[in-house]
C-alpha cells in the first residue's frame, strides 16, 4: 500500500453499494486514481465488516467503545490502555 499511496496521491473511493448485515455491513466501492503517467486507473473492491455484540442490551444503556476482551469478560477481564 505504501507504493500506491506515494504514486497515486489523488486516489479516492466511490461507494457503489452499502448494505447492513445482522452483525455488521458490506460495502462495495471503486478505487479510482491517476497513474504516474497520467492514465486513469480503477479497481473494484469490497469491505465486509463484522461487529461482535453482546447477546442482550438493556434499555437505557449508554454506549461506549469497548474492545473484544471487555465485551467477553467485562471490566475485570479488560486490558488496561494508556
PDB file of C-alpha atoms in Angstrom:
ATOM      1  CA  UNK A   1       0.000   0.000   0.000  1.00  0.00           C
ATOM      2  CA  UNK A   2       2.893   2.370   0.593  1.00  0.00           C
ATOM      3  CA  UNK A   3       3.763   2.331  -3.121  1.00  0.00           C
ATOM      4  CA  UNK A   4       0.175   3.124  -4.062  1.00  0.00           C
ATOM      5  CA  UNK A   5      -0.063   5.963  -1.552  1.00  0.00           C
ATOM      6  CA  UNK A   6       3.168   7.550  -2.827  1.00  0.00           C
ATOM      7  CA  UNK A   7       2.425   7.050  -6.557  1.00  0.00           C
ATOM      8  CA  UNK A   8      -1.321   7.824  -6.548  1.00  0.00           C
ATOM      9  CA  UNK A   9      -1.877  10.832  -4.271  1.00  0.00           C
ATOM     10  CA  UNK A  10      -5.230  11.710  -5.889  1.00  0.00           C
ATOM     11  CA  UNK A  11      -6.870   8.341  -5.147  1.00  0.00           C
ATOM     12  CA  UNK A  12     -10.390   8.155  -3.754  1.00  0.00           C
ATOM     13  CA  UNK A  13     -13.126   5.625  -3.102  1.00  0.00           C
ATOM     14  CA  UNK A  14     -16.518   5.859  -4.798  1.00  0.00           C
ATOM     15  CA  UNK A  15     -19.073   3.858  -2.808  1.00  0.00           C
ATOM     16  CA  UNK A  16     -21.391   1.929  -5.099  1.00  0.00           C
ATOM     17  CA  UNK A  17     -23.341  -0.128  -2.548  1.00  0.00           C
ATOM     18  CA  UNK A  18     -23.613  -0.484   1.218  1.00  0.00           C
ATOM     19  CA  UNK A  19     -25.888  -2.977   2.965  1.00  0.00           C
ATOM     20  CA  UNK A  20     -26.468  -3.787   6.622  1.00  0.00           C
ATOM     21  CA  UNK A  21     -25.948  -7.342   7.824  1.00  0.00           C
ATOM     22  CA  UNK A  22     -27.211  -8.881  11.055  1.00  0.00           C
ATOM     23  CA  UNK A  23     -23.716  -8.449  12.566  1.00  0.00           C
ATOM     24  CA  UNK A  24     -22.137  -5.634  10.526  1.00  0.00           C
ATOM     25  CA  UNK A  25     -22.206  -4.388   6.939  1.00  0.00           C
ATOM     26  CA  UNK A  26     -20.829  -4.961   3.443  1.00  0.00           C
ATOM     27  CA  UNK A  27     -19.629  -2.112   1.253  1.00  0.00           C
ATOM     28  CA  UNK A  28     -18.761  -2.244  -2.437  1.00  0.00           C
ATOM     29  CA  UNK A  29     -16.693   0.586  -3.829  1.00  0.00           C
ATOM     30  CA  UNK A  30     -14.446   1.557  -6.703  1.00  0.00           C
ATOM     31  CA  UNK A  31     -10.927   2.823  -6.024  1.00  0.00           C
ATOM     32  CA  UNK A  32     -10.076   5.492  -8.608  1.00  0.00           C
ATOM     33  CA  UNK A  33      -6.713   7.200  -9.150  1.00  0.00           C
ATOM     34  CA  UNK A  34      -4.280   8.548 -11.733  1.00  0.00           C
ATOM     35  CA  UNK A  35      -1.173   6.516 -12.562  1.00  0.00           C
ATOM     36  CA  UNK A  36       2.214   8.295 -12.571  1.00  0.00           C
ATOM     37  CA  UNK A  37       1.991   8.620 -16.395  1.00  0.00           C
ATOM     38  CA  UNK A  38      -1.404  10.323 -16.164  1.00  0.00           C
ATOM     39  CA  UNK A  39      -3.627   7.395 -17.185  1.00  0.00           C
ATOM     40  CA  UNK A  40      -6.754   6.806 -15.075  1.00  0.00           C
ATOM     41  CA  UNK A  41      -6.874   3.600 -13.045  1.00  0.00           C
ATOM     42  CA  UNK A  42      -9.863   1.954 -11.325  1.00  0.00           C
ATOM     43  CA  UNK A  43     -10.295  -1.169  -9.221  1.00  0.00           C
ATOM     44  CA  UNK A  44     -13.491  -2.712  -7.842  1.00  0.00           C
ATOM     45  CA  UNK A  45     -13.225  -3.521  -4.145  1.00  0.00           C
ATOM     46  CA  UNK A  46     -15.332  -4.752  -1.263  1.00  0.00           C
ATOM     47  CA  UNK A  47     -15.174  -4.483   2.531  1.00  0.00           C
ATOM     48  CA  UNK A  48     -17.047  -6.824   4.854  1.00  0.00           C
ATOM     49  CA  UNK A  49     -17.225  -5.604   8.458  1.00  0.00           C
ATOM     50  CA  UNK A  50     -18.455  -7.836  11.276  1.00  0.00           C
ATOM     51  CA  UNK A  51     -19.110  -6.393  14.717  1.00  0.00           C
ATOM     52  CA  UNK A  52     -19.107  -8.570  17.853  1.00  0.00           C
ATOM     53  CA  UNK A  53     -22.007  -7.522  20.094  1.00  0.00           C
ATOM     54  CA  UNK A  54     -23.224  -8.885  23.411  1.00  0.00           C
ATOM     55  CA  UNK A  55     -26.352 -11.036  23.220  1.00  0.00           C
ATOM     56  CA  UNK A  56     -28.524  -8.637  25.242  1.00  0.00           C
ATOM     57  CA  UNK A  57     -28.584  -4.875  25.740  1.00  0.00           C
ATOM     58  CA  UNK A  58     -30.779  -3.461  28.476  1.00  0.00           C
ATOM     59  CA  UNK A  59     -32.899  -0.421  27.687  1.00  0.00           C
ATOM     60  CA  UNK A  60     -31.348   2.862  28.756  1.00  0.00           C
ATOM     61  CA  UNK A  61     -27.813   1.557  28.239  1.00  0.00           C
ATOM     62  CA  UNK A  62     -25.276   4.277  27.449  1.00  0.00           C
ATOM     63  CA  UNK A  63     -22.914   3.331  24.661  1.00  0.00           C
ATOM     64  CA  UNK A  64     -19.112   3.229  24.912  1.00  0.00           C
ATOM     65  CA  UNK A  65     -16.346   1.878  22.684  1.00  0.00           C
ATOM     66  CA  UNK A  66     -15.252  -1.478  24.060  1.00  0.00           C
ATOM     67  CA  UNK A  67     -12.700  -3.978  22.838  1.00  0.00           C
ATOM     68  CA  UNK A  68     -13.457  -7.691  22.403  1.00  0.00           C
ATOM     69  CA  UNK A  69     -11.957  -8.576  25.835  1.00  0.00           C
ATOM     70  CA  UNK A  70     -14.274  -6.136  27.569  1.00  0.00           C
ATOM     71  CA  UNK A  71     -17.297  -7.485  25.705  1.00  0.00           C
ATOM     72  CA  UNK A  72     -16.398 -11.084  26.538  1.00  0.00           C
ATOM     73  CA  UNK A  73     -15.048 -10.683  30.084  1.00  0.00           C
ATOM     74  CA  UNK A  74     -16.384  -7.410  31.475  1.00  0.00           C
ATOM     75  CA  UNK A  75     -14.386  -4.842  33.426  1.00  0.00           C
ATOM     76  CA  UNK A  76     -12.268  -7.397  35.342  1.00  0.00           C
ATOM     77  CA  UNK A  77     -11.023  -9.046  32.120  1.00  0.00           C
ATOM     78  CA  UNK A  78     -10.353  -5.882  30.101  1.00  0.00           C
ATOM     79  CA  UNK A  79      -6.771  -4.912  29.294  1.00  0.00           C
ATOM     80  CA  UNK A  80      -5.517  -1.573  30.534  1.00  0.00           C
ATOM     81  CA  UNK A  81      -4.825   1.046  27.837  1.00  0.00           C
ATOM     82  CA  UNK A  82      -2.743   4.169  28.171  1.00  0.00           C
TER      83      UNK A  82
END
